[in-house]
Tab-separated table of C-alpha atoms and ligand atoms in Angstrom:
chain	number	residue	atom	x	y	z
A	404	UNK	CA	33.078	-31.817	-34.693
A	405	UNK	CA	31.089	-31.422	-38.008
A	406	UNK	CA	27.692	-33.094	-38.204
A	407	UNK	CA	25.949	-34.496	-40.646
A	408	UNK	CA	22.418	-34.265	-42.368
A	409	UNK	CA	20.730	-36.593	-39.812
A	410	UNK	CA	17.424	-36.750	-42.008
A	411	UNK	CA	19.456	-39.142	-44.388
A	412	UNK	CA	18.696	-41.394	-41.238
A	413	UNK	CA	15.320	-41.071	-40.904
A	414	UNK	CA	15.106	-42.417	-44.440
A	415	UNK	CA	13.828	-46.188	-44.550
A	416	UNK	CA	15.804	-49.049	-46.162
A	417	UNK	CA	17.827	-48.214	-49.346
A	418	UNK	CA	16.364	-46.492	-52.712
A	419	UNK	CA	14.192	-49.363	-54.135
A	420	UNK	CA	16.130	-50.205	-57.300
A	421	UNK	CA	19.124	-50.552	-55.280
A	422	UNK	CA	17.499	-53.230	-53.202
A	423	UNK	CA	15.927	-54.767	-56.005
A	424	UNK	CA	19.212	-54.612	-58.003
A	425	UNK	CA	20.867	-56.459	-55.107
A	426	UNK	CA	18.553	-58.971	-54.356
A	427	UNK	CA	18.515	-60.142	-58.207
A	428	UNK	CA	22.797	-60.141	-57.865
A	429	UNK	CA	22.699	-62.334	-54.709
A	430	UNK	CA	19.949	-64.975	-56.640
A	431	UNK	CA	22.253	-64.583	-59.450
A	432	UNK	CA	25.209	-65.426	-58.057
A	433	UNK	CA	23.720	-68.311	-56.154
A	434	UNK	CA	21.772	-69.729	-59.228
A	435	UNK	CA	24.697	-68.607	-62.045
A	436	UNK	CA	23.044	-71.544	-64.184
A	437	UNK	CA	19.322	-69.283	-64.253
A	438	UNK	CA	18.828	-67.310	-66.920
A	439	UNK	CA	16.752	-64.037	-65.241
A	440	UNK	CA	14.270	-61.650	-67.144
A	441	UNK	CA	14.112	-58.249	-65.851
A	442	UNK	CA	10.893	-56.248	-65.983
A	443	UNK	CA	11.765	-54.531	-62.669
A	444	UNK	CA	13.662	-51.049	-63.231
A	445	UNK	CA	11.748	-49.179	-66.367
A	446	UNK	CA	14.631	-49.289	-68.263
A	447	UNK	CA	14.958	-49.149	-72.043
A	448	UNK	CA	16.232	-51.931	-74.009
A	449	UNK	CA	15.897	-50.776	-77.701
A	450	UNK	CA	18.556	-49.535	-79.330
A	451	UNK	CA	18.674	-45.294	-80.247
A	452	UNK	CA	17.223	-44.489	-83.457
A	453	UNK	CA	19.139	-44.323	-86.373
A	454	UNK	CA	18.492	-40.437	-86.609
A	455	UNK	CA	19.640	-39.872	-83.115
A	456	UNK	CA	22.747	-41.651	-83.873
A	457	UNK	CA	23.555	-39.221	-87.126
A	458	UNK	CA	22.977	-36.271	-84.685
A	459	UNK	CA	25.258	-37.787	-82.154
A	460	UNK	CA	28.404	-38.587	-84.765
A	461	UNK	CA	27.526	-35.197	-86.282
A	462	UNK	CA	28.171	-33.178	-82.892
A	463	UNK	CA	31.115	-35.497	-81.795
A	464	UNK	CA	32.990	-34.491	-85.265
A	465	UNK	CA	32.281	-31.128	-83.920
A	466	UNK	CA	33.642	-31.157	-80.960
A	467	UNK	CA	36.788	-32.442	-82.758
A	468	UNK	CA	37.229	-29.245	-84.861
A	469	UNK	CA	38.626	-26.377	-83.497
A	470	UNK	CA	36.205	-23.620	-85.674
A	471	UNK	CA	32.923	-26.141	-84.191
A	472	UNK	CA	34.156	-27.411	-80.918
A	473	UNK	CA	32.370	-25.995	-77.720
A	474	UNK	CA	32.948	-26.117	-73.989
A	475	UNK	CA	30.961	-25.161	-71.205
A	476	UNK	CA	26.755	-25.482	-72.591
A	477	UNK	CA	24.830	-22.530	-71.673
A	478	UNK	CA	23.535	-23.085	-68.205
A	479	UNK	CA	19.699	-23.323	-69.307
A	480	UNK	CA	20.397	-25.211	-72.224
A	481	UNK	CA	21.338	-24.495	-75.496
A	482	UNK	CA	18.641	-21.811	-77.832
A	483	UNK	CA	18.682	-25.208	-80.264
A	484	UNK	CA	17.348	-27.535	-78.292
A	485	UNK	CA	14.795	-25.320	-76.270
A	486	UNK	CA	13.440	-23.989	-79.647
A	487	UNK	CA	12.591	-27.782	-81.047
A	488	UNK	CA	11.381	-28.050	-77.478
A	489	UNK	CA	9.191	-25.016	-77.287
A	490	UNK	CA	7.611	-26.191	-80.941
A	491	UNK	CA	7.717	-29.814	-80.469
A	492	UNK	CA	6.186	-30.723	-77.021
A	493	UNK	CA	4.243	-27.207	-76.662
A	494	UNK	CA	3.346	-24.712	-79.452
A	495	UNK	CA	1.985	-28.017	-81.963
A	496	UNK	CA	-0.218	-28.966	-79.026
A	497	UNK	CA	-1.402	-25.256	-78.374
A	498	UNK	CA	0.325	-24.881	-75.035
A	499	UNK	CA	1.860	-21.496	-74.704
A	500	UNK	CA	5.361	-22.201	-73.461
A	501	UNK	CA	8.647	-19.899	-74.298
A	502	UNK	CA	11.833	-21.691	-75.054
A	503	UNK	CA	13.148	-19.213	-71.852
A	504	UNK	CA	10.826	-21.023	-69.778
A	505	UNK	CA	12.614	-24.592	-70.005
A	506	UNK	CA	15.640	-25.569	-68.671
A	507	UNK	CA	17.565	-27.959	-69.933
A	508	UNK	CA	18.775	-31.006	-67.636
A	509	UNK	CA	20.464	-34.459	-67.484
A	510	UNK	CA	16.965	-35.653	-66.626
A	511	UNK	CA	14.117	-36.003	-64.812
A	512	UNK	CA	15.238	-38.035	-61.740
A	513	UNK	CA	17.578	-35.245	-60.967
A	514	UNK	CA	14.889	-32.746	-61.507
A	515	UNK	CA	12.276	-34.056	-59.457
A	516	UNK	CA	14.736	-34.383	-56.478
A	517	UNK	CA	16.618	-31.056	-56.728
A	518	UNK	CA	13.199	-28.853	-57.636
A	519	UNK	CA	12.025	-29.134	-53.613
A	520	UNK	CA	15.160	-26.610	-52.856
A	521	UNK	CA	13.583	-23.919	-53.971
A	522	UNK	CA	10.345	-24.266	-51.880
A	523	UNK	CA	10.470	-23.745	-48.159
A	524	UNK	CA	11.011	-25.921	-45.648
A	525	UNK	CA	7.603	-25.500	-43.846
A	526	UNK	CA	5.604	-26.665	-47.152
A	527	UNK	CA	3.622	-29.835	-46.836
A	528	UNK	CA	3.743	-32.253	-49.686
A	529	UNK	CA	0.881	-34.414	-51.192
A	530	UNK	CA	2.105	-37.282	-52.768
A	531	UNK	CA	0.095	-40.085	-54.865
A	532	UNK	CA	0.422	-43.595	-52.765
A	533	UNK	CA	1.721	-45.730	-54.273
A	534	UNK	CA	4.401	-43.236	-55.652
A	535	UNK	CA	7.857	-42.782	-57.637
A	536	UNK	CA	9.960	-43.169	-54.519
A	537	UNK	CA	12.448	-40.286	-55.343
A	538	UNK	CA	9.653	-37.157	-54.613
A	539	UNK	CA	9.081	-38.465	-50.887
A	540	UNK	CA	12.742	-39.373	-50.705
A	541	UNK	CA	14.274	-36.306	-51.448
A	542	UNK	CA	12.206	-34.088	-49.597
A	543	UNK	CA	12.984	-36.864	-46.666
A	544	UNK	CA	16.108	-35.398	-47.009
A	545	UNK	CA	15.685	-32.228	-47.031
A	546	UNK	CA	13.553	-32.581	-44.131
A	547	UNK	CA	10.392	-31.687	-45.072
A	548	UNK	CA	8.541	-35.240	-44.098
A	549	UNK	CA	8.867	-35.216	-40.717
A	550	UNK	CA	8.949	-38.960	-38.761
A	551	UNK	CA	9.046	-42.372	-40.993
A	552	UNK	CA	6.617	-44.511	-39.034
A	553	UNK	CA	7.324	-48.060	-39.798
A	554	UNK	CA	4.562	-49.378	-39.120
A	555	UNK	CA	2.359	-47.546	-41.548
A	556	UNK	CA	5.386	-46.978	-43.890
A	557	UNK	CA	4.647	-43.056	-44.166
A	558	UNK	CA	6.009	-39.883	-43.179
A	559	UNK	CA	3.980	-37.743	-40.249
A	560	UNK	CA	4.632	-35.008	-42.326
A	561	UNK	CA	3.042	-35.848	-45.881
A	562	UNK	CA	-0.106	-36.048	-47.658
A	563	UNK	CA	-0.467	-38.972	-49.110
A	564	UNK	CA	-3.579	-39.786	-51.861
A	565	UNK	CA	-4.501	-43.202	-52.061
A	566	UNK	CA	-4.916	-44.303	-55.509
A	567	UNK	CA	-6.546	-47.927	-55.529
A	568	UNK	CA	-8.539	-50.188	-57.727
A	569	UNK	CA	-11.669	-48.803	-55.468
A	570	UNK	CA	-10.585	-44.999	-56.804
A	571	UNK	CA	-9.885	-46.597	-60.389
A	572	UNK	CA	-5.884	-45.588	-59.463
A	573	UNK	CA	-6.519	-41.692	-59.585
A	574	UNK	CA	-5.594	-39.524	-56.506
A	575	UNK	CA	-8.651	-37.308	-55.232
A	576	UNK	CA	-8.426	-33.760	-53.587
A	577	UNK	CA	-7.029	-34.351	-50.045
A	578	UNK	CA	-8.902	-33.029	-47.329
A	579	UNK	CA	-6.025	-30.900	-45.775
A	580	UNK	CA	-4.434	-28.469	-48.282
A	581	UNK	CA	-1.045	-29.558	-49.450
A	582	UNK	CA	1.574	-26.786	-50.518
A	583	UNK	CA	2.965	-28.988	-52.591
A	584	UNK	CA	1.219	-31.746	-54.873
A	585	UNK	CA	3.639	-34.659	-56.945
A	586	UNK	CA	1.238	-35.600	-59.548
A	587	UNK	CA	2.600	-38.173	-62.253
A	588	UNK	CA	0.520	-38.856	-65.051
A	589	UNK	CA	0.791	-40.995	-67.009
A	590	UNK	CA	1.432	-42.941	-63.769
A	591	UNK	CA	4.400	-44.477	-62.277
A	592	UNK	CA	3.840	-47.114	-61.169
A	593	UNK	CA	0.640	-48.109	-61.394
A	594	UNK	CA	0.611	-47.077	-65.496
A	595	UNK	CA	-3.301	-44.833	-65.139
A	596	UNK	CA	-3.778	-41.853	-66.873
A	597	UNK	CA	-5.412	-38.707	-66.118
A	598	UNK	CA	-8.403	-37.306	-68.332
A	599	UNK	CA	-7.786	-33.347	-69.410
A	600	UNK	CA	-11.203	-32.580	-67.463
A	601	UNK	CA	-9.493	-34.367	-63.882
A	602	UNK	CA	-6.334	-33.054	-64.249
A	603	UNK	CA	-8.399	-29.147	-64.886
A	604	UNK	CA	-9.732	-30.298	-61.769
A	605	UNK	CA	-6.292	-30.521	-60.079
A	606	UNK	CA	-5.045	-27.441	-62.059
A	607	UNK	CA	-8.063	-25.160	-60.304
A	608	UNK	CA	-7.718	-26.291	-56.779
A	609	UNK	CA	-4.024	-25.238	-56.538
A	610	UNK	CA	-4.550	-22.240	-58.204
A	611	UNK	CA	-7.195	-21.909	-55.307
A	612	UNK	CA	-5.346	-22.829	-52.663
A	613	UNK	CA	-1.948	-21.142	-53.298
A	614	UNK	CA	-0.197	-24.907	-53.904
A	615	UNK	CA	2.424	-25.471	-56.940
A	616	UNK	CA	1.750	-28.628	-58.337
A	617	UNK	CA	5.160	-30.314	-60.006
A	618	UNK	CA	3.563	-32.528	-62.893
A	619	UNK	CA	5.910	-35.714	-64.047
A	620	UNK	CA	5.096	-36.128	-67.984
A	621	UNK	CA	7.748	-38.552	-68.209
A	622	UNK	CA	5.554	-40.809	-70.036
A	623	UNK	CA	3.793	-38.802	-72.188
A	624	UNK	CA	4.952	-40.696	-75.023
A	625	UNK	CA	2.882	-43.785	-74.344
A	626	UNK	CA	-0.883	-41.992	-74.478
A	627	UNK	CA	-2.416	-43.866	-76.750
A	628	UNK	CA	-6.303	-42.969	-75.941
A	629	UNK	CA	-8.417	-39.133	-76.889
A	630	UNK	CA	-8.609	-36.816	-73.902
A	631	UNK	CA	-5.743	-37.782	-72.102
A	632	UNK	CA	-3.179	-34.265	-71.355
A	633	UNK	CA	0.297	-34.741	-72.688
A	634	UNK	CA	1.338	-31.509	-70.980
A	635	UNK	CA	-0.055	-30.153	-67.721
A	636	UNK	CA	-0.267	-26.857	-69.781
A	637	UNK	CA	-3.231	-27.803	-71.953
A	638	UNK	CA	-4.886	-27.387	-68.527
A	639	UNK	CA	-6.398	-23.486	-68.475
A	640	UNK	CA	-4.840	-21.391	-65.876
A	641	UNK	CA	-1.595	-24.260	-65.442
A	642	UNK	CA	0.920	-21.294	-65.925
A	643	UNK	CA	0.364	-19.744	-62.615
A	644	UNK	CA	0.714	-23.024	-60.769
A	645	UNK	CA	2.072	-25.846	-62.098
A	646	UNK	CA	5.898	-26.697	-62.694
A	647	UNK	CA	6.136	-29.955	-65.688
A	648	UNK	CA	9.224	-32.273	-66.071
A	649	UNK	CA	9.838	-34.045	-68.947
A	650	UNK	CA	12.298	-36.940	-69.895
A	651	UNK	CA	14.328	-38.064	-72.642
A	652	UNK	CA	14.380	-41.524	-71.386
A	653	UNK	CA	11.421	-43.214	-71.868
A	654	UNK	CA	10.330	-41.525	-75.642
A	655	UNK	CA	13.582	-41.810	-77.368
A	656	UNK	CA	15.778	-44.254	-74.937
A	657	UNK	CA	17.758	-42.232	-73.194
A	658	UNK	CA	18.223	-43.882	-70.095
A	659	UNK	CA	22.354	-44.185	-70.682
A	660	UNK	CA	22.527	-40.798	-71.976
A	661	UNK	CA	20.903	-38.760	-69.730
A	662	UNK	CA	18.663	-35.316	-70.916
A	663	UNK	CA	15.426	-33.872	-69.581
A	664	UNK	CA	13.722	-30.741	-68.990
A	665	UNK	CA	11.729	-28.781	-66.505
A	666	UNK	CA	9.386	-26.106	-67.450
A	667	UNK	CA	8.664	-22.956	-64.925
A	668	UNK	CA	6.282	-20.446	-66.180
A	669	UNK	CA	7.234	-16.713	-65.896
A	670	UNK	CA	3.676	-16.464	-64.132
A	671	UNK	CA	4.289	-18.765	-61.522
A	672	UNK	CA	4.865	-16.808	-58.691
A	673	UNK	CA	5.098	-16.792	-54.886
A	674	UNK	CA	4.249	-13.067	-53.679
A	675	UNK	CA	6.396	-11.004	-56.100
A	676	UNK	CA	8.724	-13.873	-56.405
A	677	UNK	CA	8.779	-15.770	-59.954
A	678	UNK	CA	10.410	-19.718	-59.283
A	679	UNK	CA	11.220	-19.117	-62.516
A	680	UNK	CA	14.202	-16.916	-61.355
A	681	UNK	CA	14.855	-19.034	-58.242
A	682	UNK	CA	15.300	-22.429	-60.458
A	683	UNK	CA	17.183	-20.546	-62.877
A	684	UNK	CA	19.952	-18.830	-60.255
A	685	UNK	CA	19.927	-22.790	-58.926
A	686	UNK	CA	20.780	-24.206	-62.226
A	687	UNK	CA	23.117	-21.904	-62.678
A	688	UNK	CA	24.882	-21.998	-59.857
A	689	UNK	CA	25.041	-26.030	-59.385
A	690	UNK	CA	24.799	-27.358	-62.871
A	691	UNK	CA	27.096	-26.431	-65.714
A	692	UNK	CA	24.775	-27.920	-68.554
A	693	UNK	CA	24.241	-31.045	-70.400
A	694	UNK	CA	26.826	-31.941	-72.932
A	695	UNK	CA	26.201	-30.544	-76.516
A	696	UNK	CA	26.517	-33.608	-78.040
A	697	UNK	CA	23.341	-35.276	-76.233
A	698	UNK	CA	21.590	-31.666	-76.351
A	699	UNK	CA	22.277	-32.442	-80.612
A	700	UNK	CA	20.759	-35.884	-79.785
A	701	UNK	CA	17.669	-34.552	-78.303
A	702	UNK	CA	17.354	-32.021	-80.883
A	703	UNK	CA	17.182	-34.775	-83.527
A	704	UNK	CA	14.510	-36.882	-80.960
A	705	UNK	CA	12.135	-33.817	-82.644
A	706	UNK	CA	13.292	-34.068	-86.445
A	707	UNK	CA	10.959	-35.806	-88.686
A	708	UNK	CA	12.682	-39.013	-89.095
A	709	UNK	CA	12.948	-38.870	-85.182
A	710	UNK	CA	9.897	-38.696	-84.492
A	711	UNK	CA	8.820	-41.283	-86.998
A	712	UNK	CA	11.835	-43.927	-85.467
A	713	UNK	CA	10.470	-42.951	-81.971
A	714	UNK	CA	6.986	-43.731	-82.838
A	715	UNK	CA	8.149	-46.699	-83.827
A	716	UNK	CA	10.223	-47.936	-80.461
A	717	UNK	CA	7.099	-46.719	-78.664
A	718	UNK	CA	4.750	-49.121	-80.461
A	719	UNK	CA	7.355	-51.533	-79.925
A	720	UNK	CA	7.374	-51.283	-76.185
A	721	UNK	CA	3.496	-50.936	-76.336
A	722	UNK	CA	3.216	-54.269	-78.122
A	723	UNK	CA	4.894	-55.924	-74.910
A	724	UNK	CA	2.716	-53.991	-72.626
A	725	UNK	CA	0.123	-55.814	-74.748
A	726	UNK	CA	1.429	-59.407	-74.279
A	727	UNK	CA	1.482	-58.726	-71.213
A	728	UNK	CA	-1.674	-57.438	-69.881
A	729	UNK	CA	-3.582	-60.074	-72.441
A	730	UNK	CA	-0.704	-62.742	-70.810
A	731	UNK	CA	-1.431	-62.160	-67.490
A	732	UNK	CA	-5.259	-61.665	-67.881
A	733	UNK	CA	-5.459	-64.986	-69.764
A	734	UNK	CA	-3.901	-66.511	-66.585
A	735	UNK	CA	-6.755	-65.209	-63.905
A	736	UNK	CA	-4.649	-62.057	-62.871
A	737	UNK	CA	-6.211	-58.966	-62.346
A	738	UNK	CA	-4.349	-56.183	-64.279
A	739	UNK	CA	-4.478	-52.409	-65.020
A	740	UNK	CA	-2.235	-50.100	-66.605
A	741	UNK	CA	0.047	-50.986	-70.089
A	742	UNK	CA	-2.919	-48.583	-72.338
A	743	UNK	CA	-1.141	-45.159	-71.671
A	744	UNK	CA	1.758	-46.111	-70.394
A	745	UNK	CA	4.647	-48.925	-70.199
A	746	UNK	CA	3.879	-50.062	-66.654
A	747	UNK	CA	1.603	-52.978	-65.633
A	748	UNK	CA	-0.046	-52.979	-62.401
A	749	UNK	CA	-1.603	-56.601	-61.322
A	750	UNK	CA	-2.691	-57.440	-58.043
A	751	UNK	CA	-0.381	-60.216	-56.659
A	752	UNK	CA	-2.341	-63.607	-56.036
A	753	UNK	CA	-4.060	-64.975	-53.590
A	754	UNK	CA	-2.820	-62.998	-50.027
A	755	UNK	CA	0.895	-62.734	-51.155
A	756	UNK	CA	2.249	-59.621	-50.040
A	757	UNK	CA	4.460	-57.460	-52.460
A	758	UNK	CA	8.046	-59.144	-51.453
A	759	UNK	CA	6.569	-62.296	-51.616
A	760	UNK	CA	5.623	-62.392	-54.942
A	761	UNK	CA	8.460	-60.540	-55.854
A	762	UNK	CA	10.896	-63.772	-54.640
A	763	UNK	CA	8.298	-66.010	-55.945
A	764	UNK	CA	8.590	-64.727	-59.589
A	765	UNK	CA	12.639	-64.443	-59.113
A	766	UNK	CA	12.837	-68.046	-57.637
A	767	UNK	CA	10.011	-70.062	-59.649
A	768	UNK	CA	9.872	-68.060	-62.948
A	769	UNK	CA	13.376	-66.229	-63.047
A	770	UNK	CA	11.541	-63.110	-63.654
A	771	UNK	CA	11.784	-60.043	-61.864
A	772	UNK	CA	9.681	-57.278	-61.449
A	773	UNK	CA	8.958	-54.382	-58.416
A	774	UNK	CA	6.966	-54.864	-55.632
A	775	UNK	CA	3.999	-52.541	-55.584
A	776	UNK	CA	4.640	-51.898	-51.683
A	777	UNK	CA	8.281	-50.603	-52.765
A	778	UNK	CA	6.122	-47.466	-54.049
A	779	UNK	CA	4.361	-46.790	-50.734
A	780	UNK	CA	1.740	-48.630	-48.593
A	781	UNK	CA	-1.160	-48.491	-50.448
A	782	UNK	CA	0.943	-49.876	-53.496
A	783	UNK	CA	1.214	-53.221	-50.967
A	784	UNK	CA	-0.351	-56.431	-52.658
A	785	UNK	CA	0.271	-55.372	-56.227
A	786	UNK	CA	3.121	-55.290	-58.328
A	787	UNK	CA	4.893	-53.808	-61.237
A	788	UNK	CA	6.213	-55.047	-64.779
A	789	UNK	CA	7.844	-52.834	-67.419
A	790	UNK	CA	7.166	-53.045	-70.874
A	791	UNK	CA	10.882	-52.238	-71.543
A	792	UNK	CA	12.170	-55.493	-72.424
A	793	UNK	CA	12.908	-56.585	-75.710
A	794	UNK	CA	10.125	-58.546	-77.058
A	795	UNK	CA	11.013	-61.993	-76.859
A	796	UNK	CA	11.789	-61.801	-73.396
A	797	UNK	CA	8.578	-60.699	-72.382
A	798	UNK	CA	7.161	-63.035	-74.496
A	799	UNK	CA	9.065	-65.664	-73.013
A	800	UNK	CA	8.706	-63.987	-69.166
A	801	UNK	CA	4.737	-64.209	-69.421
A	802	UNK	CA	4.927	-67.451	-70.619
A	803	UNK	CA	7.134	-68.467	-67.562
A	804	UNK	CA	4.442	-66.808	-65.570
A	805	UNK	CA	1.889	-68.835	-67.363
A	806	UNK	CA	2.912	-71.670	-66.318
A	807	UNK	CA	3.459	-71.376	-62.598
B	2205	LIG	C1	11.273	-46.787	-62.723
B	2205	LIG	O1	11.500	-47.960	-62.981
B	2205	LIG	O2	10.390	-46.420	-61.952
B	2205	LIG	C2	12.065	-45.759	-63.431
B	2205	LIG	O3	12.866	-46.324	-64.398
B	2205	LIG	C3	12.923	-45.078	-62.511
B	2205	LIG	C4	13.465	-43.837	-63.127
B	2205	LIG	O4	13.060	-43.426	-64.217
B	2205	LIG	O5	14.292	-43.245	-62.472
C-alpha cells in the first residue's frame, strides 16, 4: 500500500490566497450586483511595457524560423539574460556577482519553496512573523517544522522573529541560532525596509554562526529612500552566506509570465560542499528552463527604454501606495509601509481581529485586502493592501473606506 507525504497534513487550512480567492468568489456570487476592488493578492495590474512587448514579438518571430528557432533553454538560463543580469542588478551597484552564479527560473515563488531541498532535514528555520506564507509552508512539507500548534498558530520546530510596531517591523537576532534565516526585505507583508548597516548586522551573525540566510529582494524595485540594500550582496562578507532571489513580477509585471532568479555564490559553502553545485545539479535535473521568449522579455526589462518604462509603472504603483497611506491616515488609521515597497500595513480598528476586518471591508466597502494574521500570529490585528491596482480603483477603494 503506498503512503503518502503525511506532513501535507500537518499543514493548517489552505495556502492563504486560495482562501482569500474563495471567500471573495462565494461574496461574489451571492452579491453578483457588487462591484469588488481587490487589493488582496500583490498582483500587477499595469500593462507590460512597450519595450518588453518588442522583445517578446521579436523572439516569437524567432521561434517561427527554422535558422532562429530554439528548443530546450539551457538549464541555468540562457548567457543573454544572465549577462544583463550580472550588469544590471549587480556589477552597476558594485556587487560582485558572475553571470554563472544565477540561475535562471520561472520565479521567485517557486524558488523560495524548492531552495529548502538542498539543506538538510535537521536545519532549523528562522522566519520573520508575520511572514510570506510559502517559506514556512514548504519546509512544512518537507518536514522540517515539526507540530502546527493551533492555538499559537506556529510550528514547534521554527524560529520565528516578531516584527511589530514595538520593534518598528524589523526582525532582531533570535536568541537560539537558526540554520536557516528567511529574511525579506523590502518586506512582505508588512512593506519595512532594512537599512544596509541592519542587514550587515544580519550578514555577520550567519557568517558567525554557520547559518545561510536566503534573502527575498523581490521588491527591490520600490526603494525609494538612501541607505536602503537593493541586493543582500552590498552587505561585506554576503558571498559566503547568503543565497538572494529576485523576481520579475513586481519590477516589470510579470506576474502572468513568470521569470525570476536565484543567486548562489561559488563561496557559499557547507564543509567542502559549494550549494552552488547542489542547486545547480537540482535545476538541472527538475527544471528544463524558462522559455526563450520570456528570457528575451526579461532581457529587454534591463534595456534602456526598459528601464525607463519600468521606472515609470513603479512610480505608478507608488503613487497608489501614496493615496493610500495619506487615505487611510486622513481617516484615523494607523499605517506603515507603502515608502519602500507596494504593501500597506494598518492596524485594523478598534479590537477587530484580522478576518474580521477582512469581511468587514468585503461586505461594507466591497474591498478586499489580506488579513495580517494570514501571514503568521504576530501579523494578527493588522492587515494588508497592495498598491497594485490601477489607480482609480484605489482611489475609489480608499474613498469607500473613507466613508465607513
Ligand atoms: C503576495 O500577495 O504576497 C504576493 O503576490 C504573492 C506572491 O508573489 O506569490
Amino acid at each position: 500500500m503506498f503512503k503518502i507525504n503525511d506532513n501535507y497534513l500537518k499543514l493548517p487550512g489552505s495556502y492563504l490566497f486560495s482562501t482569500i480567492g474563495k471567500k471573495v468568489r462565494e461574496y461574489s456570487q451571492a452579491n453578483p450586483e457588487k462591484e469588488i476592488i481587490r487589493l488582496g493578492i500583490g498582483d500587477v495590474t499595469q500593462p507590460l511595457a512597450p519595450a518588453i512587448i518588442t522583445a517578446l514579438h521579436k523572439a516569437v518571430d524567432e521561434m517561427g524560423a527554422s535558422e532562429t528557432f530554439r528548443g530546450y533553454a539551457p538549464d541555468l538560463g540562457y548567457e543573454f539574460l544572465r549577462e544583463a543580469i550580472a550588469e544590471g542588478d549587480y556589477r552597476a551597484r558594485g556587487c560582485e556577482i558572475a553571470a554563472d552564479e544565477i540561475f535562471v527560473s520561472d520565479g521567485a515563488k517557486c524558488d523560495s519553496g524548492n531552495i529548502q531541498e538542498i539543506f538538510s532535514l535537521d536545519n532549523k528555520i528562522a522566519v520573520c512573523d508575520p511572514v510570506y506564507p510559502v517559506y514556512v509552508d514548504t519546509n512544512a512539507m518537507a518536514g522540517r517544522t515539526g507540530v502546527y500548534e493551533e492555538a499559537s498558530g506556529k510550528w514547534s520546530n521554527v524560529i520565528y522573529m516578531p516584527c511589530t510596531a514595538e520593534n518598528g517591523f524589523a526582525p532582531e537576532l533570535p536568541k537560539e541560532t537558526p540554520d536557516m534565516i528567511y529574511l525579506c526585505f523590502p518586506n512582505n507583508p508588512t512593506g519595512a525596509a532594512i537599512t544596509k548597516d541592519a542587514l550587515q548586522e544580519w550578514v555577520d551573525y550567519a557568517n558567525r554562526e554557520g547559518a545561510v540566510i536566503i534573502y527575498d529582494a523581490a521588491y527591490e524595485a520600490y526603494i525609494s529612500e538612501d541607505g536602503v540594500p537593493h541586493s543582500i550582496y552590498e552587505c561585506e562578507g554576503a558571498r559566503t552566506c547568503a543565497i538572494e532571489l529576485k523576481s520579475f513580477s513586481k519590477n516589470a509585471g510579470f506576474t502572468g509570465v513568470r521569470l525570476g532568479y536565484t543567486v548562489i555564490p561559488k563561496e557559499l559553502k557547507c564543509g567542502g560542499t559549494s550549494l552552488h553545485s547542489l542547486w545547480a545539479r537540482r535545476h538541472g535535473t527538475k527544471y528544463n528552463g524558462a522559455p526563450y521568449i520570456v528570457q528575451r522579455a526579461g532581457e529587454a526589462v534591463y534595456s534602456k527604454e526598459g528601464k525607463a518604462q519600468l521606472a515609470d509603472q513603479v512610480a505608478y504603483y507608488m503613487k497608489n501606495a501614496k493615496v493610500i497611506c495619506e487615505g487611510l491616515r486622513e481617516a484615523g488609521y494607523t499605517v506603515s509601509g507603502g515608502v519602500n515597497a507596494p504593501y500597506i500595513w494598518l492596524k485594523t480598528p478598534g479590537t477587530m481581529t484580522s478576518w474580521e476586518f477582512f469581511d468587514y471591508l468585503l461586505e461594507k466597502a466591497n474591498v478586499v485586502g489580506t488579513p495580517g494574521s494570514g501571514f503568521g500570529p504576530s501579523g494578527e490585528g493588522y492587515f494588508r493592501l497592495t498598491a497594485f491596482g490601477t489607480y482609480e480603483n484605489t482611489v475609489r477603494a480608499i474613498g469607500r473606506i473613507r466613508a465607513l
